[in-house]
Structures are given as structure tokens and as C-alpha cells.
Coordinates of C-alpha atoms in Angstrom, one line a residue:
M1 CA 0.0 0.0 0.0
T2 CA 2.9 2.4 0.8
S3 CA 4.3 2.0 -2.7
R4 CA 1.0 2.9 -4.2
I5 CA 0.7 6.1 -2.1
I6 CA 4.3 7.1 -3.0
L7 CA 3.7 6.6 -6.7
I8 CA 0.4 8.5 -6.6
K9 CA 2.2 11.5 -4.9
E10 CA 4.9 11.5 -7.6
L11 CA 2.2 11.4 -10.2
A12 CA 0.3 14.3 -8.6
T13 CA 3.5 16.4 -8.5
I14 CA 4.5 15.6 -12.1
S15 CA 1.0 16.2 -13.5
S16 CA 0.2 19.2 -11.2
L17 CA -2.9 17.6 -9.9
S18 CA -5.2 19.3 -7.4
T19 CA -5.5 17.8 -3.9
N20 CA -9.0 16.7 -4.7
V21 CA -8.0 14.9 -7.9
E22 CA -5.1 13.3 -6.1
Q23 CA -7.3 12.0 -3.2
Q24 CA -9.9 10.7 -5.7
L25 CA -7.2 8.8 -7.7
R26 CA -5.7 7.4 -4.5
Y27 CA -9.1 6.1 -3.4
Q28 CA -9.8 4.5 -6.7
L29 CA -6.4 2.7 -6.9
L30 CA -6.4 1.5 -3.3
Q31 CA -9.8 -0.1 -3.9
I32 CA -8.2 -2.5 -6.4
E33 CA -6.9 -5.6 -4.6
H34 CA -4.3 -8.3 -5.5
R35 CA -2.4 -6.1 -7.9
T36 CA 1.3 -6.3 -8.5
Y37 CA 3.9 -3.5 -8.3
L38 CA 4.4 -4.0 -12.0
W39 CA 0.8 -3.4 -12.7
L40 CA 0.8 -0.3 -10.5
Y41 CA 3.9 1.0 -12.2
L42 CA 2.4 0.6 -15.6
A43 CA -1.0 2.0 -14.5
I44 CA 0.5 5.1 -13.0
D45 CA 2.4 5.7 -16.3
D46 CA -0.8 5.2 -18.3
I47 CA -2.7 7.6 -16.0
H48 CA 0.0 10.2 -16.3
N49 CA -0.2 10.1 -20.1
R50 CA -4.0 10.3 -20.0
F51 CA -3.8 13.3 -17.6
Q52 CA -1.5 15.0 -20.1
E53 CA -4.0 14.4 -22.9
S54 CA -7.2 15.2 -21.0
L55 CA -9.0 18.5 -21.1
D56 CA -10.7 17.8 -17.9
P57 CA -8.7 15.5 -15.6
T58 CA -11.3 15.8 -12.8
K59 CA -13.6 13.5 -14.8
M60 CA -11.2 10.7 -15.2
S61 CA -12.7 7.4 -13.9
I62 CA -11.3 4.1 -12.6
K63 CA -12.8 2.6 -15.7
L64 CA -10.1 4.2 -17.7
I65 CA -7.3 2.6 -15.6
P66 CA -5.8 -0.6 -17.2
S67 CA -7.4 -3.6 -15.6
S68 CA -4.3 -5.9 -16.1
V69 CA -0.7 -5.9 -17.0
N70 CA -1.5 -7.0 -20.5
E71 CA -4.0 -4.2 -20.9
A72 CA -1.3 -1.8 -19.8
Y73 CA 1.0 -3.3 -22.4
K74 CA -1.6 -2.8 -25.1
R75 CA -2.0 0.9 -24.2
I76 CA 1.7 1.5 -24.3
L77 CA 2.0 0.1 -27.8
A78 CA -1.3 1.8 -28.9
R79 CA 0.5 5.1 -28.6
V80 CA 3.0 4.2 -31.3
P81 CA 2.5 6.4 -34.4
L82 CA 1.2 4.3 -37.4
N83 CA 4.3 5.1 -39.5
Q84 CA 6.5 3.7 -36.7
V85 CA 4.7 0.4 -36.1
N86 CA 7.0 -1.7 -38.2
T87 CA 10.1 -0.2 -36.6
V88 CA 8.8 -0.9 -33.1
R89 CA 7.8 -4.4 -34.0
L90 CA 11.3 -5.0 -35.3
I91 CA 12.8 -3.6 -32.2
L92 CA 10.7 -5.9 -30.1
Q93 CA 11.5 -9.0 -32.2
I94 CA 15.2 -8.3 -31.9
I95 CA 15.1 -7.9 -28.1
V96 CA 12.9 -11.0 -27.6
S97 CA 15.0 -13.3 -29.8
A98 CA 18.5 -12.1 -28.7
R99 CA 20.3 -14.7 -26.8
R100 CA 21.6 -12.1 -24.4
P101 CA 20.8 -8.4 -23.7
L102 CA 22.2 -6.3 -26.6
T103 CA 24.3 -3.2 -26.0
I104 CA 23.0 0.0 -27.5
Q105 CA 25.7 -0.2 -30.1
E106 CA 24.7 -3.8 -31.1
M107 CA 21.1 -2.8 -31.2
G108 CA 21.9 0.2 -33.4
M109 CA 23.6 -2.1 -35.9
A110 CA 21.0 -4.9 -35.8
L111 CA 18.1 -2.5 -36.2
G112 CA 19.8 -0.6 -38.9
I113 CA 20.4 -3.8 -40.9
G114 CA 16.9 -5.0 -40.2
R115 CA 15.3 -1.8 -41.5
S116 CA 17.3 -1.5 -44.7
S117 CA 17.4 -4.3 -47.2
R118 CA 19.8 -2.4 -49.5
S119 CA 22.7 -1.5 -47.2
Q120 CA 25.9 -3.1 -48.4
T121 CA 28.1 -1.7 -45.6
A122 CA 27.9 -1.8 -41.9
A123 CA 28.8 1.9 -41.7
K124 CA 25.7 2.9 -43.7
A125 CA 23.4 0.5 -41.9
R126 CA 24.4 1.5 -38.4
I127 CA 22.1 3.8 -36.4
N128 CA 23.8 6.3 -34.0
P129 CA 23.5 4.9 -30.5
G130 CA 22.7 8.3 -29.0
I131 CA 19.8 8.8 -31.4
L132 CA 18.7 5.3 -30.9
V133 CA 18.3 5.6 -27.1
Q134 CA 16.1 8.7 -27.5
R135 CA 14.0 7.1 -30.2
V136 CA 13.5 3.8 -28.4
R137 CA 12.3 5.6 -25.2
R138 CA 9.9 7.8 -27.2
L139 CA 8.5 4.9 -29.4
C140 CA 8.4 2.1 -26.9
G141 CA 7.6 3.9 -23.6
L142 CA 7.9 1.7 -20.5
F143 CA 7.8 -1.5 -22.7
V144 CA 11.6 -1.2 -23.1
F145 CA 14.3 0.3 -20.9
V146 CA 18.0 0.8 -21.1
N147 CA 20.3 0.0 -18.2
N148 CA 24.1 0.1 -18.2
S149 CA 24.1 0.7 -22.0
K150 CA 22.1 -2.5 -22.6
I151 CA 18.5 -2.8 -23.7
Y152 CA 15.8 -4.9 -22.0
L153 CA 12.1 -5.6 -22.0
I154 CA 10.4 -4.3 -18.8
H155 CA 9.5 -7.8 -17.6
Q156 CA 9.2 -11.5 -18.5
T157 CA 5.5 -10.9 -18.9
A158 CA 6.2 -8.5 -21.8
R159 CA 7.9 -11.4 -23.6
E160 CA 4.9 -13.6 -23.0
F161 CA 2.6 -10.9 -24.2
L162 CA 4.4 -10.6 -27.5
V163 CA 5.2 -14.2 -28.5
K164 CA 2.2 -16.2 -29.8
R165 CA 2.2 -19.7 -28.4
N166 CA 1.0 -21.2 -31.7
I167 CA -0.4 -20.2 -35.0
A168 CA -4.0 -20.7 -33.9
H169 CA -3.4 -18.5 -30.8
K170 CA -5.2 -15.2 -31.1
P171 CA -2.6 -12.4 -31.1
S172 CA -2.6 -10.1 -28.1
S173 CA -1.8 -7.1 -30.4
R174 CA -0.5 -6.1 -33.8
Y175 CA 3.0 -6.5 -32.3
S176 CA 2.5 -10.2 -31.5
F177 CA 4.6 -12.7 -33.5
Q178 CA 5.6 -16.3 -33.7
W179 CA 9.0 -17.2 -32.1
Q180 CA 10.2 -18.7 -35.4
D181 CA 9.5 -15.4 -37.2
A182 CA 11.7 -13.5 -34.7
E183 CA 14.4 -16.1 -35.2
R184 CA 14.2 -15.6 -39.0
T185 CA 14.6 -11.9 -38.5
M186 CA 17.7 -12.3 -36.3
S187 CA 19.2 -14.9 -38.6
Q188 CA 18.9 -12.6 -41.6
I189 CA 20.3 -9.7 -39.6
C190 CA 23.3 -11.7 -38.4
I191 CA 24.1 -13.3 -41.7
R192 CA 23.7 -10.0 -43.6
Y193 CA 26.0 -8.3 -41.1
L194 CA 28.7 -11.0 -41.6
G195 CA 28.6 -10.4 -45.3
M196 CA 28.9 -6.6 -45.2
D197 CA 31.5 -5.3 -47.6
D198 CA 33.4 -3.1 -45.1
L199 CA 33.5 -5.7 -42.3
E200 CA 36.5 -7.6 -43.6
A201 CA 38.3 -4.4 -44.4
N202 CA 38.1 -3.3 -40.8
Q203 CA 38.8 -6.7 -39.2
E204 CA 41.9 -5.4 -37.4
Q205 CA 39.9 -2.6 -35.7
T206 CA 38.3 -4.8 -33.1
E207 CA 37.0 -1.8 -31.1
S208 CA 35.5 0.0 -34.1
D209 CA 31.8 0.9 -34.4
I210 CA 31.6 -1.3 -37.5
Q211 CA 32.9 -4.3 -35.5
C212 CA 30.4 -3.9 -32.6
F213 CA 28.0 -6.6 -33.8
L214 CA 30.7 -9.2 -34.8
S215 CA 31.0 -11.0 -31.5
Y216 CA 27.2 -11.5 -31.2
S217 CA 26.7 -12.5 -34.9
A218 CA 29.5 -14.9 -35.0
E219 CA 28.5 -16.7 -31.8
Y220 CA 24.7 -16.9 -32.3
W221 CA 23.9 -16.8 -36.0
A222 CA 23.8 -20.6 -36.3
D223 CA 21.6 -20.9 -33.2
H224 CA 19.1 -18.4 -34.7
V225 CA 19.0 -20.5 -37.9
R226 CA 18.1 -23.6 -35.9
G227 CA 15.3 -21.7 -34.2
M228 CA 13.5 -21.2 -37.5
S229 CA 10.8 -23.5 -38.9
S230 CA 11.9 -26.1 -41.4
S231 CA 10.2 -24.2 -44.3
Q232 CA 12.0 -21.0 -43.3
Q233 CA 15.4 -22.8 -43.1
Q234 CA 14.7 -24.2 -46.6
E235 CA 14.0 -20.7 -47.9
M236 CA 17.4 -19.5 -46.5
V237 CA 19.4 -22.5 -47.5
D238 CA 21.6 -20.7 -50.1
L239 CA 22.2 -17.8 -47.7
V240 CA 23.3 -20.1 -44.9
H241 CA 25.4 -22.2 -47.3
G242 CA 27.3 -19.0 -48.2
V243 CA 28.4 -18.5 -44.6
Y244 CA 30.0 -21.9 -44.7
S245 CA 32.4 -21.0 -47.6
T246 CA 35.6 -21.7 -45.7
T247 CA 37.9 -19.9 -48.2
T248 CA 36.4 -16.5 -47.7
G249 CA 37.6 -13.7 -45.5
R250 CA 34.4 -13.5 -43.6
Y251 CA 34.7 -17.1 -42.6
R252 CA 38.1 -16.4 -41.1
M253 CA 36.4 -13.6 -39.1
W254 CA 33.4 -15.4 -37.6
F255 CA 34.7 -19.0 -37.2
P256 CA 37.4 -18.3 -34.5
I257 CA 34.8 -16.5 -32.4
F258 CA 32.2 -19.2 -32.9
W259 CA 34.6 -22.1 -32.2
K260 CA 35.8 -20.5 -29.0
S261 CA 32.2 -20.0 -27.8
V262 CA 31.0 -23.6 -28.2
G263 CA 33.2 -25.2 -25.6
L264 CA 34.2 -28.6 -27.0
F265 CA 35.2 -31.9 -25.5
D266 CA 38.6 -33.0 -24.2
G267 CA 41.5 -32.1 -26.4
Y268 CA 39.6 -30.1 -29.0
H269 CA 39.2 -26.9 -27.1
A270 CA 42.8 -26.9 -26.0
R271 CA 44.4 -27.1 -29.5
R272 CA 46.8 -24.3 -30.3
S273 CA 45.4 -23.9 -33.8
L274 CA 41.9 -23.9 -35.1
P275 CA 40.7 -27.2 -36.6
K276 CA 40.1 -27.3 -40.3
L277 CA 36.5 -28.1 -41.0
D278 CA 34.7 -28.2 -44.3
A279 CA 31.2 -27.0 -45.0
V280 CA 29.8 -30.5 -44.5
H281 CA 31.3 -30.7 -41.0
L282 CA 30.1 -27.2 -40.0
A283 CA 26.6 -27.9 -41.2
A284 CA 26.5 -31.1 -39.3
F285 CA 27.9 -29.6 -36.2
N286 CA 25.2 -26.9 -36.2
G287 CA 22.4 -29.2 -37.2
H288 CA 21.6 -27.3 -40.3
S289 CA 20.0 -30.3 -42.1
H290 CA 18.8 -28.4 -45.2
V291 CA 22.3 -27.1 -45.9
L292 CA 23.8 -30.4 -45.1
R293 CA 21.5 -32.1 -47.7
L294 CA 22.5 -29.5 -50.3
I295 CA 26.2 -30.1 -49.7
I296 CA 26.0 -33.9 -49.8
T297 CA 23.9 -33.8 -52.9
S298 CA 26.1 -31.2 -54.8
E299 CA 29.6 -32.2 -53.6
E300 CA 30.9 -35.8 -54.2
N301 CA 32.8 -37.8 -51.6
T302 CA 32.0 -35.4 -48.7
I303 CA 29.7 -37.5 -46.5
N304 CA 32.4 -39.6 -44.9
K305 CA 35.2 -37.1 -45.2
K306 CA 37.1 -36.4 -42.0
D307 CA 38.2 -33.0 -40.8
S308 CA 41.5 -32.2 -39.1
T309 CA 40.3 -33.5 -35.8
G310 CA 39.4 -36.9 -37.3
A311 CA 35.7 -36.4 -37.1
T312 CA 33.1 -37.0 -39.8
A313 CA 29.8 -35.1 -40.3
L314 CA 27.9 -38.0 -38.6
M315 CA 30.2 -37.7 -35.5
W316 CA 29.6 -34.0 -35.2
A317 CA 25.8 -34.3 -35.6
S318 CA 25.8 -37.1 -33.1
Y319 CA 28.0 -35.1 -30.7
N320 CA 25.4 -32.3 -30.6
G321 CA 22.4 -34.5 -30.7
Y322 CA 20.9 -33.3 -33.9
Y323 CA 18.5 -36.2 -34.7
E324 CA 17.3 -34.9 -38.0
A325 CA 20.8 -34.4 -39.3
V326 CA 21.9 -37.9 -38.1
E327 CA 18.9 -39.5 -39.7
M328 CA 19.5 -37.7 -43.0
L329 CA 23.2 -38.6 -43.1
L330 CA 22.5 -42.3 -42.4
S331 CA 19.9 -42.3 -45.2
K332 CA 22.5 -40.9 -47.6
G333 CA 25.0 -43.6 -46.7
A334 CA 27.2 -42.2 -43.9
D335 CA 29.5 -44.8 -42.4
I336 CA 27.9 -45.5 -39.0
N337 CA 31.0 -47.2 -37.6
A338 CA 33.6 -44.7 -38.9
Q339 CA 36.4 -44.2 -36.3
G340 CA 37.7 -40.9 -35.2
R341 CA 40.4 -39.8 -32.8
Q342 CA 38.7 -38.9 -29.5
Y343 CA 35.4 -40.6 -28.8
E344 CA 36.0 -42.7 -31.9
T345 CA 32.5 -43.7 -33.3
A346 CA 29.3 -41.7 -33.6
L347 CA 27.7 -44.1 -31.1
Q348 CA 30.3 -43.4 -28.5
V349 CA 30.0 -39.7 -29.0
A350 CA 26.2 -39.8 -28.6
C351 CA 26.5 -42.1 -25.5
C352 CA 28.9 -39.9 -23.7
R353 CA 26.8 -36.8 -24.4
G354 CA 23.5 -38.4 -23.4
H355 CA 21.6 -38.0 -26.6
D356 CA 18.9 -40.7 -26.3
Q357 CA 17.2 -40.3 -29.6
V358 CA 20.4 -40.3 -31.6
V359 CA 21.6 -43.4 -29.7
Q360 CA 18.3 -45.1 -30.5
I361 CA 18.5 -44.5 -34.3
L362 CA 22.2 -45.4 -34.4
L363 CA 21.4 -48.7 -32.6
E364 CA 18.5 -49.3 -35.0
K365 CA 20.8 -48.8 -38.0
G366 CA 23.4 -51.2 -36.8
A367 CA 26.0 -49.3 -34.9
N368 CA 28.5 -51.6 -33.3
I369 CA 28.0 -51.6 -29.5
H370 CA 31.1 -53.7 -28.9
H371 CA 33.5 -51.4 -30.7
F372 CA 36.4 -50.7 -28.3
S373 CA 38.9 -47.9 -28.7
G374 CA 39.8 -44.5 -27.6
K375 CA 39.8 -42.9 -24.2
Y376 CA 36.5 -44.2 -22.9
G377 CA 36.6 -47.8 -24.2
N378 CA 33.2 -48.6 -25.6
A379 CA 29.6 -47.2 -25.8
L380 CA 28.6 -48.7 -22.5
Q381 CA 31.6 -47.2 -20.7
A382 CA 31.0 -43.8 -22.3
A383 CA 27.3 -43.8 -21.3
S384 CA 28.2 -44.9 -17.7
L385 CA 30.8 -42.2 -17.3
G386 CA 28.3 -39.6 -18.4
G387 CA 25.6 -41.0 -16.0
H388 CA 23.0 -41.5 -18.8
D389 CA 20.9 -44.3 -17.3
R390 CA 18.4 -44.6 -20.1
I391 CA 21.2 -45.1 -22.6
V392 CA 23.0 -47.6 -20.4
Q393 CA 19.7 -49.6 -20.3
M394 CA 19.3 -49.4 -24.1
I395 CA 22.8 -50.6 -24.7
L396 CA 22.5 -53.5 -22.2
E397 CA 19.3 -54.5 -23.9
K398 CA 21.2 -54.7 -27.1
G399 CA 23.6 -57.2 -25.6
A400 CA 26.6 -55.2 -24.4
Y401 CA 29.1 -57.0 -22.2
V402 CA 28.7 -55.5 -18.7
N403 CA 32.2 -56.5 -17.5
I404 CA 34.4 -55.6 -20.4
S405 CA 37.2 -53.3 -19.3
G406 CA 39.6 -50.9 -21.0
G407 CA 40.3 -47.2 -21.4
Y408 CA 41.7 -45.3 -18.5
G409 CA 38.9 -46.1 -16.1
G410 CA 38.3 -49.8 -16.4
T411 CA 34.8 -51.2 -16.6
A412 CA 31.5 -49.4 -17.0
L413 CA 30.8 -49.9 -13.3
Q414 CA 34.1 -48.3 -12.4
Y415 CA 33.3 -45.3 -14.7
A416 CA 29.9 -44.9 -13.1
C417 CA 31.3 -45.2 -9.6
L418 CA 34.0 -42.6 -10.3
G419 CA 31.4 -40.2 -11.8
G420 CA 29.0 -40.7 -8.8
H421 CA 26.0 -41.9 -10.9
D422 CA 24.0 -43.9 -8.4
Q423 CA 21.2 -45.0 -10.8
V424 CA 23.7 -46.3 -13.4
V425 CA 25.6 -48.2 -10.7
Q426 CA 22.4 -49.8 -9.6
I427 CA 21.5 -50.8 -13.2
L428 CA 24.9 -52.3 -13.8
L429 CA 24.9 -54.2 -10.5
E430 CA 21.5 -55.7 -11.3
K431 CA 22.9 -56.8 -14.7
G432 CA 25.8 -58.7 -13.0
A433 CA 28.6 -56.1 -13.0
N434 CA 31.6 -57.5 -11.1
I435 CA 32.4 -55.3 -8.1
H436 CA 35.7 -57.0 -7.6
H437 CA 37.1 -56.5 -11.1
F438 CA 40.4 -54.7 -11.0
S439 CA 41.7 -52.7 -14.0
G440 CA 42.4 -49.2 -15.1
K441 CA 43.8 -46.3 -13.3
Y442 CA 41.4 -46.4 -10.3
G443 CA 41.7 -50.1 -9.3
N444 CA 38.2 -51.4 -8.6
A445 CA 34.7 -50.0 -8.2
L446 CA 35.0 -49.3 -4.5
Q447 CA 38.3 -47.5 -5.0
A448 CA 36.8 -45.4 -7.8
A449 CA 33.8 -44.4 -5.7
S450 CA 36.0 -43.7 -2.6
L451 CA 38.3 -41.5 -4.7
G452 CA 35.3 -39.6 -6.1
G453 CA 33.7 -39.0 -2.7
H454 CA 30.4 -40.8 -3.5
D455 CA 29.3 -42.1 -0.1
R456 CA 26.0 -43.6 -1.3
I457 CA 27.8 -45.7 -3.9
V458 CA 30.4 -46.8 -1.4
Q459 CA 27.6 -48.0 0.8
M460 CA 25.9 -49.9 -2.0
L461 CA 29.2 -51.6 -2.9
L462 CA 30.0 -52.5 0.7
E463 CA 26.5 -54.0 1.2
R464 CA 27.2 -56.2 -1.9
G465 CA 30.4 -57.5 -0.4
A466 CA 33.1 -55.3 -1.9
D467 CA 36.5 -56.1 -0.4
V468 CA 37.3 -53.1 1.8
N469 CA 41.0 -53.8 1.7
A470 CA 41.6 -54.5 -2.0
G471 CA 44.6 -52.6 -3.0
G472 CA 46.5 -51.7 -6.2
G473 CA 46.1 -49.0 -8.7
H474 CA 47.5 -45.4 -8.5
D475 CA 45.9 -44.5 -5.2
G476 CA 46.1 -47.8 -3.3
S477 CA 43.1 -49.1 -1.3
A478 CA 39.7 -47.4 -1.0
L479 CA 40.8 -46.0 2.4
Q480 CA 43.9 -44.5 0.9
A481 CA 41.9 -43.0 -2.0
A482 CA 39.3 -41.4 0.3
S483 CA 42.1 -40.1 2.6
S484 CA 43.9 -38.6 -0.3
E485 CA 40.9 -36.5 -1.4
G486 CA 39.7 -35.6 2.1
H487 CA 36.4 -37.5 2.1
V488 CA 35.8 -37.7 5.9
Q489 CA 32.4 -39.6 5.8
I490 CA 33.8 -42.3 3.4
V491 CA 36.9 -42.7 5.6
Q492 CA 34.6 -43.3 8.6
M493 CA 32.5 -45.8 6.7
L494 CA 35.5 -47.8 5.5
L495 CA 37.1 -47.8 9.0
E496 CA 33.8 -49.1 10.4
K497 CA 33.9 -51.9 7.8
G498 CA 37.4 -52.9 8.9
A499 CA 39.7 -51.1 6.5
D500 CA 43.3 -51.7 7.2
V501 CA 44.5 -48.4 8.5
N502 CA 48.2 -49.2 7.9
A503 CA 47.9 -50.7 4.4
D504 CA 50.7 -49.5 2.2
G505 CA 50.9 -49.2 -1.6
G506 CA 49.7 -46.7 -4.1
H507 CA 51.6 -43.6 -5.2
F508 CA 51.5 -41.8 -1.8
G509 CA 52.0 -44.7 0.7
S510 CA 49.6 -45.4 3.6
A511 CA 46.4 -43.5 4.3
L512 CA 48.0 -41.6 7.1
Q513 CA 50.9 -40.6 4.9
V514 CA 48.6 -39.3 2.1
A515 CA 46.2 -37.5 4.5
S516 CA 49.2 -35.9 6.2
S517 CA 50.9 -34.8 3.0
K518 CA 47.6 -33.1 1.9
G519 CA 46.8 -31.5 5.2
H520 CA 43.5 -33.3 6.0
V521 CA 43.8 -32.9 9.7
Q522 CA 40.4 -34.4 10.6
I523 CA 41.2 -37.6 8.7
V524 CA 44.7 -37.8 10.3
Q525 CA 43.0 -37.6 13.7
M526 CA 40.5 -40.4 12.7
L527 CA 43.3 -42.6 11.4
L528 CA 45.4 -42.2 14.5
E529 CA 42.4 -43.0 16.7
N530 CA 42.0 -46.2 14.8
G531 CA 45.6 -47.3 15.2
A532 CA 47.5 -45.7 12.4
N533 CA 51.3 -45.8 12.9
V534 CA 52.1 -42.5 14.5
N535 CA 55.7 -42.6 13.3
D536 CA 54.6 -41.8 9.8
V537 CA 53.9 -38.2 10.6
V538 CA 55.4 -35.3 12.6
L539 CA 53.6 -32.7 14.7
P540 CA 51.5 -29.9 13.0
D541 CA 53.3 -26.7 12.2
V542 CA 52.1 -23.3 13.4
S543 CA 49.5 -23.1 10.5
G544 CA 47.8 -26.2 11.9
K545 CA 48.7 -28.4 8.9
V546 CA 50.1 -31.9 9.4
H547 CA 52.9 -32.9 7.1
S548 CA 54.4 -36.2 6.1
R549 CA 57.9 -36.9 7.3
F550 CA 58.7 -37.9 3.7
P551 CA 59.1 -35.4 0.8
V552 CA 55.8 -35.6 -1.2
G553 CA 57.6 -36.7 -4.3
C554 CA 59.3 -39.6 -2.5
V555 CA 56.6 -41.1 -0.4
S556 CA 56.1 -44.0 -2.7
S557 CA 59.7 -45.1 -2.4

């Protein structure tokens, strides 16, 4: 109630209202219950505008006050001059579809390109940011605001007001639009910008006004294309195909920015030089099926071609989970079991990433579930490491061997234990996974779970009879592994189950030695209370840390 009174007082001051009119307005607004601050804010603005337009403000009635937030939105947009409707609609489409808030400079470039279909240079298309701020405020009212040089809609409800849920949905105003239409608008703007004649000429001037929209366009243009309907993508297939011309200067401008933004899997993102991808790989990576079909149809021997990372188009489409692209590639003869360098096959890629539908179609088309190579072994191991229980179930139903081992982590069970995936562990145990199997860097399942700090899985394994004192591997026994990483609760569980507190082995020696060397004081105390050999450590220093009497690099000797 206090906020309503304050806003009414402000309105009375701004609009020079008499005391009588102010009291009447306050009474009318306070009679309305269950209204939000957003509604009040919009209503006060609407009333202010109506007072400015009214010849007799004393006759204003509560009936003229917007009854809802949506009604207030309609009134804001109803004030837009008819000759500016298309501009305002374009502004709103850009703001709604943008993947992040645009700066005023970015908005000036995007709006300028969207309004002019003839501009061939970014310099000519660009709208001056200072002029744009004034114009946006005048045209859009409270619907849009600028904060810290970035442009926003007033509220999430404004987005919901603008975007039609479906084609049959009655539009809330002349400014309503389908999401796919906004995506098409932004796709066209981004692609046209990347093709501007003066962009390449100014590529060294990264802070120039012309370059202001490069980062956004390079990072998000492909995502906007994916957001369009299938028919819209088909209409733009030639335009999109042109962006994939890898020999052009504009490709050398947008691709490094794009590649850095996507965040790729182990090894790829850390390469010192950019990978060399052809158009077929890029289209598959982005899930642009219409362009992909055009490339495969028009260019011979491309479907199974490998890029500089060793990946085929099918692997990239599988990696990102683009079912339609995977389906199309398979129908055109893509080699389903082609081997790459990292995750090896398309099936392993999809399993590791958790793309259920892609895994399903690959299995239906005959992908080899037993193929074993690369860092993660086979498909079952890859899915187990990722914690994708539905995929694990699918692969097991196809006859995968539950106890096959290999890769750096051993069996599927060991991978799941290391990753802390309770449900996958449960599935594998029910299918007969061997909890005692020893292989890989982490020893056995109990050692892997203990190292990872997954107490629920440790409990599951102990209840099934896991050997609490099994040793070997890089970190020694389960107790040594848990002590190494400071997992107090697991150390307690293992001690209660009879773990040998003085067992030696592993890279860092006994549990007490490794806990001491890493400063896990609470675990050191627990181990000493359970009979650990006190001669393995010295007293804490003034910092409170406990240290091994052996140099850390020598404890294994």
C-alpha cells in the first residue's frame, strides 16, 4: 500500500494535480486488490499520459485505468504512431530473440540492418547509439528500458505478451509474432552483417563501431537459424550455405569467435590452432539439415570425409544430438562405424553426451556396440561415465558386455562409480557387474567411488560384499583413495567396515601418509584414533597443517 501512495504522490507532483483529484485517484487505486507492483507502475504511467492528454482530468474514472498488465502493455503500444509500427515491431523482435541483452551499439547495428534491405556496408546501416536511445524511449515507452548501456524488456510478462504460443493462438496485439519469425529476423540480420562489404576491411579494428556486432553475430547466428521453422530454413538454404564458404575472409572472421564459444570436448578446445572443418562438418555440427543435404547432394565424396580432428559429419551431428541431421546422413550412406580420434565412433559420441534419440537411431541402423577404442573404451563405458541411465539400459538390452574393461577407467561400473552416478551403478549391478574387477587407473569400483567421494555408492558396494582392503592402482586401497581427497564420511564408513589403517601401496603410501601430506587434519586424527602408525607423521606446524615426514615426491619409495 505504501508503494501505491508514493507513486500517486509522484504522479500528482509531475501532473500538477489538485489535492481533490489526487485523493480521488488514490481512493480508486487503493480499492483494487491483489495487484502487483508491475501493474501499479504501468497503470501510473498510463494515467500520467492520460492526464497530459485530458482537457478535464477531474472527470477521469477508474474505468479508464488498465485492468491488467496485458491491458497496460496494449495501451503503451497503442501510442506508437502508425508510421513507426514496423520499426517498433522490429525492435521488439530483436530484443525478444536475442540470446543475451544487446548493447545499444549492437542494437543500433541490428536495427539498422533490419530496417534496410539495401545496405551493403555496416557503416551505412548503423544507427547512431545516442539517437537510438532517445528514439526507443519515445516509441516504446515503458515497454523497453536501457540499463548500463544494454536494452531490455520491462519484464518477462512482456515477452509472453508478444510471443504467440501457436499459429492458432489469437494475437494479443498487432505486435505479436511467432517465435520462429523472430528467429528468422535475427538470422537474416546476423548473416547479412557477416557479409557486409566493409566488415572484412576493418577486421583489425576490433573496437571500431563497425565491429560492434561481430561477436554476437559470430557466436549466435547458427543458433538463430536452428530456431526457424523447417520451411524457413529451406528458404534461406543458399544464404546459410554461403556463410560456410571456408575460403572467404568473412569465414576467417566469424569462425574463430564461434569455435571459442561452443566449448568442445577433451582435447579439441585446447588445440593451439583452429581445426580445419569443411562446410559439411560445419553444417552437421550446427544441425543445419537443409544445408547439409545440399552439400552432400552437390559435392561428391563429402559424406564420410574427416576433418583435421578426425571427425566425420555424422560424428559432429551425433555429438550435438541433432537427430534430423543424423537421420539424413544415415539415409545418404554415412559410415555408421567410422572411427575418429577422440570418442571414436558416432555411437560413443552420442552415448557420452547423453543424446537418447540419436543413440536409438544409431542402434536401430546397426551401430557396433562392442567397438572398443579411444579414451573411454566402448559405448557402455561412455554412457556410464556420463551418467546416462536410459542409454545404459538401451545398450545393455542390445547385448553389451557389462564387465568388459579398458580405457583409463576400467569397466562401465568403475566409470559410473567414479562419476557418482547412483542409478547407473544400480542398473549395472543388477545386470551382474563384477564389483571385484580390478583394472584401469582407479583399481576397482570401491576404490573409484571412494576417490570420487560418493558415499552412497560406497555404501551400495559394501553392502554387496566389496573387499574393503583390496589394493593396487594409482591410489592404493579405498581408504587411501578417500584419505587422499579428504572424504571424511567415506573414511569413517571404511574404517567401520574394517579397512586396514596401515595398508601400504599406491603412489603416496599409507592412508596416514597421504592424509598428512595433503593437510587433511580431521582424517589424520581419525586414522590415529584407529591405530595408524604415528611414526609416519610429525607434529603440526604453526599453521595447523600436518605434514608427512617424507618429501611428497618420494613417499612411494
